[in-house]
PDB file of C-alpha atoms in Angstrom:
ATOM      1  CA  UNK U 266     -58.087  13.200  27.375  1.00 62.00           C
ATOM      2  CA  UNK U 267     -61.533  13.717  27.506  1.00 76.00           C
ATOM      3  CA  UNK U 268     -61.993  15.903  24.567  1.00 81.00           C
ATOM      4  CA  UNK U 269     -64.468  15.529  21.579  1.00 86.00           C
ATOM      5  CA  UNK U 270     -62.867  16.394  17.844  1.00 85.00           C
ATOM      6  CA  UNK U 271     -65.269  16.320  15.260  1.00 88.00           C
ATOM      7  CA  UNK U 272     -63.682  15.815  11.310  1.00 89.00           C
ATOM      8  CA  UNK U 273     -63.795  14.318   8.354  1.00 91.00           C
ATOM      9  CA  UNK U 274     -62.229  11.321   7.079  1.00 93.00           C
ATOM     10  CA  UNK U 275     -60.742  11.662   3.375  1.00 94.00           C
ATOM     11  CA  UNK U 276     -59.978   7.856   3.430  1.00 95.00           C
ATOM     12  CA  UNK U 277     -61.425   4.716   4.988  1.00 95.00           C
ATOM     13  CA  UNK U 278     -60.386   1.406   4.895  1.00 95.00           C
ATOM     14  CA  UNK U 279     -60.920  -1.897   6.772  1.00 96.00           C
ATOM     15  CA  UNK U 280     -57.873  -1.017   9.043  1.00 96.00           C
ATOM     16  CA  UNK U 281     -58.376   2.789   9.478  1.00 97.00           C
ATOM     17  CA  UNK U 282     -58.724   5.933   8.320  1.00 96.00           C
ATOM     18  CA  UNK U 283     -56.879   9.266   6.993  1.00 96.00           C
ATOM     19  CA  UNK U 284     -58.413  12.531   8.434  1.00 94.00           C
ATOM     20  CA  UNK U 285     -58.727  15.834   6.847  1.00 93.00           C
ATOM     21  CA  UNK U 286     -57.248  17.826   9.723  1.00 86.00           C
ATOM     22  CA  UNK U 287     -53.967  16.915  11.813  1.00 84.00           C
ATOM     23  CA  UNK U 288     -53.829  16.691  15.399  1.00 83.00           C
ATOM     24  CA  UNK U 289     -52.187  14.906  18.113  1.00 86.00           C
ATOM     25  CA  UNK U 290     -49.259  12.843  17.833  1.00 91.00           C
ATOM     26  CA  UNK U 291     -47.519   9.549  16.829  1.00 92.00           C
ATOM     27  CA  UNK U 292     -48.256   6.573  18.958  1.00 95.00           C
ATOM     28  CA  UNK U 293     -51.457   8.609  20.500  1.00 94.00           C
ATOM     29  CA  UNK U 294     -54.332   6.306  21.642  1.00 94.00           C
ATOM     30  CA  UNK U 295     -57.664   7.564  21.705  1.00 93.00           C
ATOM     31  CA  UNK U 296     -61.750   6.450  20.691  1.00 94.00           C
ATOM     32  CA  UNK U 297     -63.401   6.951  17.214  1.00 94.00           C
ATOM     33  CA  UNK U 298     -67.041   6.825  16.293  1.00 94.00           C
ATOM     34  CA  UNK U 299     -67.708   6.286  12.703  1.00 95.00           C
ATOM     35  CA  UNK U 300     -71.393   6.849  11.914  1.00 95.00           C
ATOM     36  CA  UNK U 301     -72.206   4.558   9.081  1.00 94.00           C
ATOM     37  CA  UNK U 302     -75.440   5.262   6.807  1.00 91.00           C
ATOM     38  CA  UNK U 303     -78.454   3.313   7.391  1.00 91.00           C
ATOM     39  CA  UNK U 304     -76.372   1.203   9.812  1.00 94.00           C
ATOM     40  CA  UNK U 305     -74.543   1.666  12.800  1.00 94.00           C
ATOM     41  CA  UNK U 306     -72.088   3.556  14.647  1.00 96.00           C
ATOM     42  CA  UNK U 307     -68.872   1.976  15.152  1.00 96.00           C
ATOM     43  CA  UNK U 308     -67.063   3.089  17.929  1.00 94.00           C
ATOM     44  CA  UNK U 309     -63.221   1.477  18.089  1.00 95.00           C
ATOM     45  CA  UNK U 310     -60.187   2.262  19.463  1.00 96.00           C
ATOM     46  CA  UNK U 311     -57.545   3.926  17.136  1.00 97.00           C
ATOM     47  CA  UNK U 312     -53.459   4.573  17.106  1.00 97.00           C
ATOM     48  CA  UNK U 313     -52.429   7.643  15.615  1.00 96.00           C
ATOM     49  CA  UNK U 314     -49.574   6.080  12.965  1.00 96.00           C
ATOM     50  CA  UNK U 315     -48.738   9.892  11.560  1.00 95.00           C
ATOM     51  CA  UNK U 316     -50.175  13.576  11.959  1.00 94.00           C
ATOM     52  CA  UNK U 317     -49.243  16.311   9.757  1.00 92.00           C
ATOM     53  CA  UNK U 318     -50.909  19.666   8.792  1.00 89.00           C
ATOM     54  CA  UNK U 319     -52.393  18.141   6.004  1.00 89.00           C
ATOM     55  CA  UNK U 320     -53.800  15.409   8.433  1.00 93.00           C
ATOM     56  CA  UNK U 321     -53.738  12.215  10.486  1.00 95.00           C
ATOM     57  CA  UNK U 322     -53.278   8.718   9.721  1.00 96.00           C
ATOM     58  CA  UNK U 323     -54.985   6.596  12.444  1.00 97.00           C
ATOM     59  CA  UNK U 324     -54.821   2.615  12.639  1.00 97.00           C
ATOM     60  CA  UNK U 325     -58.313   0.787  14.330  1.00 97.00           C
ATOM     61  CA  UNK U 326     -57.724  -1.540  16.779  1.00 94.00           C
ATOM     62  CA  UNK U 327     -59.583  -4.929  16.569  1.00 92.00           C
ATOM     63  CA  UNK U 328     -62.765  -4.800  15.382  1.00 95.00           C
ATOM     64  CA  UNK U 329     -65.291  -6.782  17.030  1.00 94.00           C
ATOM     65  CA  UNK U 330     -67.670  -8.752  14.325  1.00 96.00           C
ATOM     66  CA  UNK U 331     -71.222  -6.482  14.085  1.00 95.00           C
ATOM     67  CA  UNK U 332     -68.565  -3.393  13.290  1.00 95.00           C
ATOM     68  CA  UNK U 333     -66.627  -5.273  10.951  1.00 95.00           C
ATOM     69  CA  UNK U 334     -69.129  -6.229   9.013  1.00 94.00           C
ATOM     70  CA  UNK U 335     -70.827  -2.654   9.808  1.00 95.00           C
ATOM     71  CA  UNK U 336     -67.864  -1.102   7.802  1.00 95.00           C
ATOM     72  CA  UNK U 337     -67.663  -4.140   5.101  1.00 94.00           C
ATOM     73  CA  UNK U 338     -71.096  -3.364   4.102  1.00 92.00           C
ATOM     74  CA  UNK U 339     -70.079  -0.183   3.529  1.00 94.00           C
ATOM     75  CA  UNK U 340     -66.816  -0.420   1.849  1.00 93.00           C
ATOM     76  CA  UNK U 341     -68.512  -2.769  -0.213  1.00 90.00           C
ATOM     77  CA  UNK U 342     -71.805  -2.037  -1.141  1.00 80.00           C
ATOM     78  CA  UNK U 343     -72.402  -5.485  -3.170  1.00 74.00           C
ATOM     79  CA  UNK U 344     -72.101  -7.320  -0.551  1.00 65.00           C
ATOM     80  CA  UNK U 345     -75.274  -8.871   2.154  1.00 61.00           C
TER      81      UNK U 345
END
């Protein structure tokens, strides 16, 4: 809707991501940047699966290849 949210993820994964703070609603589309350290910033399209109080659960879209591997570097330091 046009609106910026800025929060912090308590959980990341190779298909999304738990936030700290709860908004929106299930089913709710919208566009996520994830700045990743000494990489890149993967920006994605997201589903919000459920959104409490306590926080949101949102599911990425496809990834395209340079963020997937963006976020498997990350997720797993060891690897290349």
């Amino acid at each position: 809707g046009g609106r910026s949210i800025t929060a912090t993820a308590t959980d990341l994964s190779m298909a999304g991501l738990k936030l700290a703070a709860g908004f929106g609603s299930a089913n709710e589309r919208l566009t996520v940047r994830i700045p990743i350290p000494g990489d890149r910033e993967i920006a994605t399209r997201a589903t919000i699966r459920r959104s409490t109080k306590e926080g949101a659960a949102l599911e990425f879209d496809q990834l395209d290849w340079d963020d997937m591997f963006a976020l498997a570097r990350f997720l797993h330091p060891r690897l290349p």
